[in-house]
Amino acid sequence: MSRASELRELRNTFDRFSVWILLRTVGIAVLHHHLDPVRQSSVEELRSITDCLQRNLLHVVHGSKEIADLLLSAEVPLEQQCVGQLNHWTPILAAIERKDWPLVDRLLAKGAKLSPRQAKLHPMPVSELEELVCDCIAENCTTLIVWVLENRPDYRITQQNVYTLSVYEEFDADLLFRLLTLAEEQGLTGRDPYRYIFDNSALDNAVEDERFELANFLVERLHFEATDAFNELRQQYEQNPQFNDYKRLHSLCRDGAFAMVRQMIEEKCLDAQQEYDGSNIFIQAASSGNLELVQYLCETHGFHARIDDRDEHGFTAMRQAMVQGHQPIVLFLRKHNATVNPSWMQQSSNVSAVDDSEIDTEDFLALIACDRERLARLSIDYNRYEGGELLLHCYIRYVDEPDDDIFRFLLAQYDNVDIRTDVSSELRCGETPLHLAYQSGNKRCREILLASGADIYAKSLRHGLTTLHFAVMGSAEKEIIEQLLDVYGFDVNTRDERGRTISFYMPVKSKLYHWLIERYQFDPCAADNNGQTVLHHRVIKNSFFARAEIEFLLQTLQVPQSHTDARGRLPLHYAVEADNCPIVRLLLKYRQDLCNVPDSKGLTVVQIAQHLPHDSATGNLFRLLHK
């Protein structure tokens, strides 16, 4: 076996756990990044696990900083060597072999040793070292970077390193300027002038993030060319020397660091109401979830008078608290008369802007914004109809992302999973919850209802609409319709009690029509019990989109205009009678030979047009056509 083959075999051997260690729950957890089993293991167990190749858990941990920290806290041996077959690797050498730099960084910080004779870092080519340093900057591996600086004096800071430093704002500030100073001392400017990377420069990044100290260093000491944006940022700093302090203050408020915020305001004499980046610290504090901080700013720094102030995005403190799910802050702001926008309740189903006593239990929109626990506490009449709907129906129609627990709780309030809407209401047709789930495209509610035994073949009490009709009304995707046809056996040409097929309810989707026609022999021209086709209906309905819908039927589907209904009327009769000149022109565009076809009363469209008012556009059109 060649030396290269032998090394490959050694690596493969190293990457395979022995049977012994695989049988250990902790070993499997470490291998698969399962944190809980490791956290629940005793310190003694973590230290003692060793396989037949003398590897401990630090040899095999990879890609998980949390697990690595647990193992290091347990003081798993750092210098334990594998057997000679694996080159006597210690955990840090194994990590270097895998290029797991965050683990190498942690091991170095813990005191792991690296001898020049063993470590690959000593002879590593400079090109690879540049990539390593960039990776370390991205991962904030400061100990490993310091090791490189101290043990590889031949390494020169590159523009790629500088650019990476400008990208990662979280990188250690002291080490950042140590690296930049070293770059200056090493003559970076003459050796490798600044350049654009990914269409911008390190200076552009620094200015964008308002990191003035970094940007100024790049211009003054590394000779980056000052940009207009940099000059504008410098002017801001000159006008407000505490600009960076306010930036820091806003960051602390976002993090909810109450003690540090109070200390900074008091020690640096900062104006708490000073805005930064289009916002104020009160809005930032509300999004952090720290109620104590919000109370402090409201009561000590006058934000009670600015309770409804908005940031540059139009967000208020109340909006941020609701969307982030911070119920205590929401209630605190309400006590200070903060305004609540109803749309925020839809974005934050896990919080409420009111106490239980303030909730109107007859307001369905307020109730569907409550969590399961609050619904259980409230005295709600679940059998009360509002607009023909029960609370269950309302939830299905209005909640785009339903919560399983809430929906199951609502469903459990009814003895019948197919409980219907109120057929006596003009707004509803006696639909089942499943009908509404298909019509509103509510996938999760649909799944739960079917699993709970909902009758997919039930029809609405008014008009006898099927589930297929409701799915089409809701512009269901092809896969849903395909399931209803192929799995549940619905007939594509099924009719409701008025004789209407799904064509009467379908949106204008040519691909869907053609797919149904080609695969299922769908008849888009079928007439209803009154003999009217979908073309009749679109003309009579005359919706806002009528022109586009009718042209689609005529041009794409070629629905015949010559079909007469039970009154002997063409679609053209109805368009002329309604004096709908744009639709009349559209119908005549495709068929001009139907003007003298009489209906069952003997009236042609020309005769109907003659009886229209003298100033009628349709009447004038026919007078011009039939001079």
XYZ file of C-alpha atoms in Angstrom:
627
model
C 0.000 0.000 0.000
C 1.329 3.464 -0.950
C 1.920 6.123 1.692
C -1.005 8.211 0.307
C -3.342 5.212 0.435
C -2.198 4.432 3.940
C -2.966 7.990 5.062
C -6.417 7.863 3.471
C -7.110 4.601 5.252
C -5.942 6.108 8.534
C -8.302 9.065 8.095
C -11.192 6.733 7.293
C -10.358 4.683 10.357
C -10.264 7.827 12.461
C -13.671 8.980 11.185
C -15.349 5.684 12.150
C -16.408 5.154 15.727
C -15.581 1.793 17.170
C -18.509 -0.447 18.059
C -17.772 0.139 21.724
C -18.160 3.901 21.617
C -21.173 3.783 19.290
C -22.987 1.736 21.876
C -22.600 4.549 24.368
C -25.452 7.033 24.344
C -23.142 9.963 25.037
C -20.808 9.017 22.193
C -23.699 8.969 19.736
C -24.970 12.288 21.100
C -21.567 13.941 20.615
C -21.285 12.556 17.108
C -24.735 13.777 16.082
C -24.679 17.130 17.918
C -27.409 16.135 20.405
C -26.863 18.535 23.267
C -29.282 17.277 25.943
C -27.783 13.784 26.520
C -24.343 15.372 26.914
C -25.680 18.009 29.301
C -27.386 15.303 31.387
C -24.262 13.132 31.665
C -22.105 13.217 34.767
C -18.653 14.787 34.707
C -17.117 11.402 35.516
C -18.822 9.762 32.545
C -17.697 12.462 30.120
C -14.117 12.166 31.330
C -13.981 8.377 31.331
C -15.230 7.498 27.843
C -12.361 6.150 25.736
C -12.559 3.802 22.756
C -10.199 1.036 21.668
C -8.102 3.564 19.722
C -7.625 5.619 22.897
C -9.824 8.477 21.659
C -11.868 10.457 24.145
C -14.912 12.617 23.381
C -12.768 15.678 22.573
C -11.188 13.699 19.742
C -14.556 13.164 18.053
C -16.575 16.282 18.886
C -16.968 18.479 15.795
C -19.132 21.351 14.593
C -20.779 22.004 17.972
C -19.426 24.798 20.159
C -21.947 24.053 22.922
C -20.921 20.403 23.253
C -17.229 21.302 23.068
C -17.700 23.786 25.921
C -19.441 21.137 28.035
C -16.597 18.679 27.478
C -13.985 21.312 28.297
C -15.874 22.309 31.446
C -15.863 18.645 32.473
C -12.078 18.686 31.995
C -11.975 15.840 29.505
C -8.210 15.208 29.074
C -6.650 17.646 26.598
C -3.404 15.775 26.003
C -4.729 12.219 25.666
C -3.059 10.600 22.657
C -4.563 8.134 20.212
C -2.764 4.901 19.391
C 0.209 4.998 17.033
C -2.010 3.922 14.148
C -3.561 7.410 14.382
C -0.257 9.268 14.727
C -0.695 9.731 18.489
C -3.065 12.623 17.817
C -4.247 14.670 20.767
C -7.695 16.308 20.539
C -6.214 19.550 19.190
C -4.269 17.739 16.459
C -7.423 15.867 15.473
C -9.310 19.173 15.311
C -6.574 20.713 13.137
C -6.779 17.711 10.827
C -10.518 18.422 10.403
C -9.936 22.205 10.132
C -12.360 22.708 13.001
C -10.930 26.110 13.944
C -13.504 27.036 16.634
C -12.595 23.827 18.493
C -8.870 24.468 18.031
C -9.424 27.970 19.435
C -11.233 26.626 22.491
C -8.590 23.960 23.115
C -5.792 26.530 22.906
C -7.650 28.823 25.291
C -7.986 25.903 27.697
C -4.232 25.267 27.584
C -3.820 22.546 24.966
C -0.227 22.262 23.710
C 1.000 22.553 20.129
C 4.561 21.485 19.412
C 6.234 22.625 16.159
C 7.081 19.033 15.329
C 3.467 17.838 15.408
C 1.206 20.687 14.365
C 0.261 21.329 10.752
C -0.072 25.026 11.554
C 3.690 25.568 11.659
C 4.445 24.527 8.061
C 1.055 25.625 6.660
C 1.461 27.609 3.387
C 0.798 31.335 3.698
C -2.109 31.137 1.221
C -3.869 28.613 3.472
C -2.992 30.646 6.529
C -4.771 33.670 5.021
C -7.925 31.580 4.679
C -7.508 30.297 8.241
C -7.230 33.839 9.626
C -10.356 34.910 7.726
C -12.253 31.914 9.110
C -11.047 32.766 12.609
C -12.229 36.361 12.253
C -15.648 35.128 11.137
C -15.854 32.753 14.109
C -14.227 35.211 16.570
C -11.448 32.694 17.295
C -9.168 35.204 18.977
C -6.862 32.743 20.750
C -5.966 30.978 17.513
C -5.294 34.297 15.753
C -2.971 35.354 18.573
C -1.198 31.978 18.244
C -0.653 32.660 14.526
C 0.728 36.126 15.253
C 3.139 34.763 17.856
C 4.218 31.556 16.110
C 4.129 32.525 12.416
C 6.155 35.764 12.176
C 6.311 35.213 8.416
C 2.579 35.841 8.061
C 1.526 39.185 6.588
C -1.944 40.678 7.101
C -3.760 40.826 3.728
C -6.506 42.964 2.254
C -8.764 39.896 2.442
C -8.165 39.832 6.209
C -8.947 43.549 6.463
C -12.126 43.119 4.441
C -13.246 40.237 6.671
C -12.590 42.377 9.755
C -14.935 44.996 8.303
C -17.701 42.440 7.812
C -17.853 40.932 11.300
C -18.743 43.684 13.756
C -18.804 41.197 16.664
C -15.073 40.523 16.388
C -12.978 41.492 19.424
C -12.280 45.240 19.164
C -8.830 45.178 20.798
C -7.581 42.421 18.516
C -9.152 44.183 15.532
C -6.978 47.260 15.963
C -3.945 45.145 16.853
C -4.300 43.422 13.472
C -4.822 46.718 11.640
C -1.808 48.273 13.360
C 0.252 45.229 12.417
C -0.939 45.586 8.827
C 0.282 49.193 8.844
C 3.646 48.180 10.327
C 4.024 45.414 7.743
C 3.523 47.926 4.929
C 0.190 46.590 3.718
C -0.568 49.728 1.716
C 2.556 49.469 -0.443
C 2.503 45.687 -0.606
C -1.216 45.194 -1.298
C -3.213 48.415 -1.977
C -6.875 48.438 -0.954
C -9.270 46.943 -3.450
C -12.931 46.183 -3.968
C -14.168 42.753 -2.916
C -17.733 41.710 -3.770
C -18.244 45.177 -5.349
C -17.413 47.129 -2.195
C -14.470 47.821 0.066
C -13.692 47.406 3.746
C -14.282 51.150 4.082
C -17.754 50.832 2.544
C -18.621 48.134 5.079
C -17.323 50.150 8.018
C -19.241 53.259 6.954
C -22.422 51.265 6.359
C -22.221 49.917 9.935
C -21.285 53.372 11.276
C -18.021 52.047 12.730
C -16.249 55.373 12.595
C -13.076 54.344 14.443
C -12.508 51.512 11.972
C -13.387 53.645 8.961
C -11.111 56.454 10.131
C -8.205 54.027 10.672
C -8.635 52.697 7.137
C -8.547 56.200 5.656
C -5.915 57.841 7.858
C -3.467 54.978 8.334
C -4.128 52.378 5.631
C -4.727 55.050 2.986
C -8.153 53.996 1.764
C -9.633 56.684 -0.453
C -12.208 58.703 1.505
C -15.713 58.405 0.053
C -18.624 60.841 0.256
C -20.333 58.476 2.688
C -17.238 58.444 4.900
C -17.009 62.232 4.888
C -20.680 62.434 5.874
C -20.107 59.977 8.738
C -17.059 61.937 9.907
C -19.119 65.120 9.918
C -21.743 63.432 12.108
C -19.069 62.433 14.609
C -17.578 65.909 14.635
C -20.994 67.469 15.256
C -21.899 64.928 17.936
C -18.836 63.577 19.757
C -21.088 61.135 21.618
C -22.437 59.608 18.427
C -20.761 56.291 19.180
C -22.126 56.332 22.729
C -25.682 56.652 21.432
C -25.087 53.812 19.027
C -23.885 51.690 21.937
C -26.837 52.785 24.088
C -29.348 51.677 21.446
C -27.572 48.354 21.118
C -27.763 47.786 24.883
C -31.482 48.597 24.874
C -32.073 46.078 22.088
C -30.322 43.506 24.279
C -32.363 44.489 27.340
C -29.243 45.278 29.397
C -31.025 47.418 31.998
C -28.137 47.925 34.439
C -25.693 48.896 31.684
C -28.230 51.247 30.058
C -28.874 53.088 33.320
C -25.156 53.277 34.102
C -24.306 54.602 30.652
C -27.032 57.269 30.705
C -25.970 58.494 34.146
C -22.181 58.337 33.790
C -21.999 59.812 30.288
C -24.897 62.248 30.823
C -26.675 61.003 27.708
C -30.057 62.290 26.571
C -32.281 59.193 26.699
C -34.626 60.701 24.112
C -31.866 61.198 21.533
C -32.791 59.237 18.408
C -30.369 57.068 16.503
C -30.773 55.277 13.175
C -34.414 56.339 12.885
C -35.534 55.000 16.256
C -35.482 55.684 19.992
C -34.315 53.543 22.902
C -37.856 53.064 24.222
C -38.905 51.184 21.081
C -35.701 49.149 21.234
C -36.315 48.309 24.896
C -39.877 47.156 24.180
C -38.593 44.673 21.611
C -36.009 43.324 24.078
C -38.567 41.919 26.507
C -37.057 43.555 29.616
C -40.050 45.021 31.473
C -37.863 46.675 34.129
C -35.990 48.597 31.422
C -39.240 49.715 29.758
C -40.631 50.911 33.113
C -37.406 52.811 33.862
C -37.406 54.648 30.530
C -41.121 55.381 30.692
C -41.209 56.684 34.249
C -37.745 58.245 34.584
C -36.998 59.626 31.125
C -40.374 60.894 29.957
C -41.331 58.273 27.410
C -44.865 58.123 28.854
C -45.455 61.248 26.743
C -44.032 59.535 23.657
C -45.722 56.172 24.157
C -46.939 55.989 20.536
C -43.834 57.380 18.818
C -42.887 55.523 15.648
C -39.503 54.612 14.213
C -38.551 55.033 10.565
C -40.413 51.812 9.715
C -43.610 53.006 11.378
C -43.179 50.649 14.354
C -44.196 51.684 17.867
C -43.102 50.225 21.197
C -46.470 48.429 21.450
C -46.105 46.914 18.011
C -42.616 45.623 18.786
C -43.668 44.165 22.140
C -46.671 42.393 20.603
C -44.843 40.959 17.614
C -41.989 39.765 19.832
C -44.475 38.133 22.209
C -43.642 40.145 25.354
C -46.987 39.987 27.195
C -45.926 41.825 30.414
C -44.647 44.783 28.385
C -47.818 44.798 26.270
C -49.992 45.059 29.382
C -47.724 47.749 30.879
C -47.982 49.850 27.710
C -51.760 49.413 27.616
C -51.979 50.806 31.153
C -50.187 53.868 29.798
C -52.782 54.143 26.989
C -50.578 52.912 24.156
C -52.476 52.477 20.896
C -53.092 48.961 19.555
C -53.454 48.366 15.822
C -55.758 45.346 15.158
C -53.373 44.075 12.467
C -50.689 43.526 15.131
C -52.936 40.995 16.852
C -52.793 38.811 13.746
C -48.987 38.968 13.814
C -48.785 38.044 17.495
C -51.251 35.290 18.336
C -49.340 34.407 21.519
C -49.946 37.757 23.228
C -52.927 39.986 23.900
C -53.060 43.700 24.479
C -55.831 43.340 27.051
C -56.580 41.553 30.305
C -59.218 38.834 30.355
C -61.734 41.271 31.789
C -61.271 43.628 28.838
C -61.905 41.047 26.116
C -65.264 41.247 24.364
C -66.320 37.589 24.271
C -68.778 38.387 21.486
C -66.070 39.759 19.208
C -64.801 36.828 17.156
C -61.784 38.729 15.808
C -60.690 39.489 19.369
C -61.211 35.876 20.432
C -59.230 34.287 17.598
C -56.230 36.373 18.701
C -56.286 34.698 22.152
C -54.142 31.745 23.110
C -55.585 28.423 24.246
C -55.167 29.154 27.951
C -57.038 32.433 27.697
C -59.855 30.878 25.669
C -60.221 28.234 28.369
C -60.486 30.933 31.055
C -63.078 33.055 29.259
C -66.829 32.445 29.356
C -67.557 32.074 25.650
C -70.796 30.989 23.984
C -69.347 28.692 21.339
C -72.791 28.101 19.801
C -73.373 31.770 19.013
C -73.424 32.708 15.336
C -71.935 35.949 14.052
C -72.530 36.706 10.382
C -73.682 33.120 9.958
C -70.485 31.687 11.458
C -69.469 30.058 14.706
C -66.133 30.923 16.318
C -64.659 27.730 14.826
C -65.614 28.812 11.304
C -64.214 32.294 11.875
C -60.887 30.872 13.069
C -60.531 28.746 9.929
C -61.249 31.642 7.598
C -59.166 34.358 9.250
C -56.116 32.683 10.797
C -53.512 32.046 8.101
C -51.133 30.098 10.350
C -53.328 28.200 12.802
C -52.037 26.938 16.119
C -52.724 23.212 16.515
C -53.594 23.423 20.210
C -55.983 26.344 19.745
C -57.738 24.773 16.774
C -58.119 21.400 18.493
C -59.480 23.201 21.567
C -62.084 25.018 19.459
C -62.994 21.820 17.633
C -63.522 20.045 20.959
C -66.249 22.549 21.885
C -68.590 20.980 19.315
C -70.106 17.506 19.267
C -70.064 17.365 15.474
C -66.865 17.883 13.490
C -69.090 18.831 10.523
C -71.022 21.530 12.381
C -72.330 23.932 9.764
C -72.626 27.645 9.208
C -76.083 29.193 9.522
C -77.931 28.522 6.271
C -80.527 31.168 7.145
C -77.848 33.846 6.887
C -77.516 35.439 3.467
C -73.745 35.360 3.900
C -73.353 31.596 4.356
C -74.532 28.421 2.643
C -74.521 25.887 5.460
C -70.879 24.912 4.904
C -68.950 22.504 7.095
C -65.619 23.491 8.674
C -63.887 21.313 6.072
C -65.574 23.248 3.260
C -64.244 26.501 4.717
C -60.761 25.028 5.178
C -60.629 24.100 1.487
C -62.108 27.431 0.422
C -59.669 29.490 2.498
C -56.643 27.333 1.636
C -56.072 26.536 5.310
C -53.944 23.415 4.959
C -53.314 22.680 8.642
C -56.986 23.003 9.629
C -57.877 20.783 6.684
C -55.447 18.097 7.851
C -56.721 18.162 11.435
C -60.364 18.048 10.325
C -59.780 15.063 8.046
C -57.868 13.265 10.804
C -60.809 13.996 13.132
C -63.283 12.299 10.799
C -64.717 15.234 8.836
C -66.971 14.138 5.951
C -65.237 15.144 2.757
C -68.307 14.181 0.708
C -70.705 16.459 2.618
C -72.464 19.126 0.546
C -73.486 22.619 1.576
C -77.096 22.928 2.723
C -77.744 25.708 0.237
C -77.003 24.958 -3.431
C -75.448 21.539 -2.623
C -71.858 22.618 -3.264
C -69.243 19.862 -2.944
C -65.785 20.002 -1.406
C -64.404 20.152 -4.966
C -66.444 23.307 -5.611
C -65.085 24.937 -2.439
C -61.500 23.961 -3.250
C -61.818 25.596 -6.672
C -63.376 28.718 -5.117
C -60.266 28.998 -2.965
C -57.922 28.802 -5.979
C -56.559 25.478 -4.713
C -53.259 24.256 -6.109
C -53.261 21.511 -8.701
C -52.089 18.947 -6.129
C -55.158 19.551 -3.943
C -57.574 19.179 -6.851
C -55.694 16.105 -8.038
C -56.089 14.534 -4.584
C -59.838 15.203 -4.572
C -60.227 13.660 -8.029
C -57.826 10.711 -7.774
C -57.872 9.822 -4.082
C -61.380 10.815 -3.025
C -63.012 10.025 -6.364
C -64.816 13.288 -7.118
C -66.169 13.657 -10.660
C -64.535 16.625 -12.361
C -67.877 17.482 -13.988
C -69.913 17.155 -10.782
C -72.715 19.710 -10.457
C -74.284 21.509 -7.531
C -78.057 21.774 -7.080
C -78.161 24.619 -9.613
C -76.398 22.436 -12.147
C -73.170 24.383 -11.975
C -69.838 22.642 -12.471
C -66.590 23.919 -11.007
C -66.134 26.002 -14.166
C -68.557 28.569 -12.715
C -66.260 29.072 -9.707
C -62.800 28.699 -11.239
C -60.211 31.471 -11.382
C -58.664 32.430 -14.700
C -55.841 29.878 -14.892
C -55.253 28.519 -18.380
C -52.838 25.787 -17.242
C -55.368 24.455 -14.730
C -58.165 24.432 -17.309
C -56.056 22.654 -19.927
C -54.769 20.136 -17.372
C -58.314 19.265 -16.281
C -59.509 19.022 -19.879
C -56.638 16.832 -21.057
C -56.379 14.547 -18.022
C -59.963 14.322 -16.745
C -62.102 15.275 -19.780
C -63.399 18.356 -18.014
C -66.176 20.217 -19.863
C -65.729 23.964 -19.271
C -68.725 24.788 -21.461
C -71.336 22.777 -19.528
C -74.587 24.676 -18.945
C -76.422 24.934 -15.614
C -80.085 24.213 -14.891
C -81.058 27.498 -16.555
C -79.145 26.560 -19.667
C -76.525 29.207 -19.010
C -72.819 28.633 -19.583
C -70.024 30.191 -17.591
C -69.863 32.854 -20.321
C -73.464 33.869 -19.580
C -72.588 34.154 -15.900
C -69.476 36.265 -16.392
C -71.398 38.665 -18.639
C -74.361 38.940 -16.251
C -72.176 39.260 -13.132
C -70.051 41.988 -14.754
C -67.406 42.056 -12.029
C -64.422 44.397 -11.979
C -62.405 41.712 -13.797
C -65.210 40.789 -16.218
C -63.442 41.967 -19.375
C -60.304 39.888 -18.727
C -62.357 36.857 -17.633
C -64.616 36.974 -20.684
C -61.723 37.390 -23.101
C -60.047 34.380 -21.479
C -63.202 32.301 -22.003
C -63.529 33.404 -25.632
C -59.903 33.312 -26.697
C -58.270 30.608 -24.593
C -61.130 28.201 -23.884
C -63.182 29.122 -26.955
C -66.466 28.901 -25.056
C -69.181 29.283 -27.732
C -71.205 32.499 -27.792
C -73.952 30.809 -29.762
C -75.283 28.771 -26.844
C -78.692 30.024 -25.696
C -80.136 29.632 -22.213
C -83.664 28.678 -21.099
C -84.870 32.129 -22.206
C -83.325 31.607 -25.598
C -80.777 34.268 -24.866
C -77.146 34.570 -25.850
C -74.557 36.213 -23.591
C -74.757 39.115 -26.054
C -78.449 39.673 -25.180
C -77.552 40.265 -21.539
C -74.606 42.551 -22.325
C -76.758 44.756 -24.585
C -79.650 44.800 -22.123
C -77.253 45.984 -19.385
C -75.931 48.675 -21.763
C -72.435 47.331 -21.080
C -70.740 48.719 -24.156
C -67.157 47.482 -23.409
C -68.396 43.888 -23.028
C -70.645 44.219 -26.089
C -67.644 45.342 -28.143
C -65.618 42.411 -26.789
C -68.299 39.859 -27.701
C -68.716 41.376 -31.174
C -64.948 41.218 -31.650
C -65.207 37.411 -31.755
C -68.720 36.971 -33.248
C -70.545 39.667 -35.230
C -73.028 37.266 -36.807
C -75.256 36.817 -33.758
C -76.919 40.224 -33.712
C -80.126 38.985 -35.329
C -80.592 35.801 -33.282
C -83.951 36.163 -31.457
C -84.563 35.065 -27.878
C -87.683 33.125 -26.798
C -89.691 36.375 -26.969
C -88.456 37.076 -30.469
C -86.149 39.908 -29.483
C -82.763 40.256 -31.163
C -79.889 42.236 -29.654
C -80.460 44.920 -32.305
C -84.057 45.336 -31.160
C -83.003 45.464 -27.506
C -80.432 48.140 -28.368
C -83.133 50.228 -30.090
C -85.040 50.481 -26.808
C -82.029 51.772 -24.850
C -81.885 55.495 -23.912
C -80.947 57.843 -26.737
C -77.584 58.685 -25.169
C -76.710 55.018 -24.603
C -73.230 54.066 -25.813
C -74.455 50.587 -26.737
C -77.461 52.005 -28.603
C -75.212 54.377 -30.561
C -72.866 51.496 -31.370
C -75.659 49.454 -32.949
C -77.035 52.469 -34.800
C -73.610 52.884 -36.396
C -73.333 49.171 -37.178
C -76.799 48.896 -38.705
C -77.334 52.102 -40.629
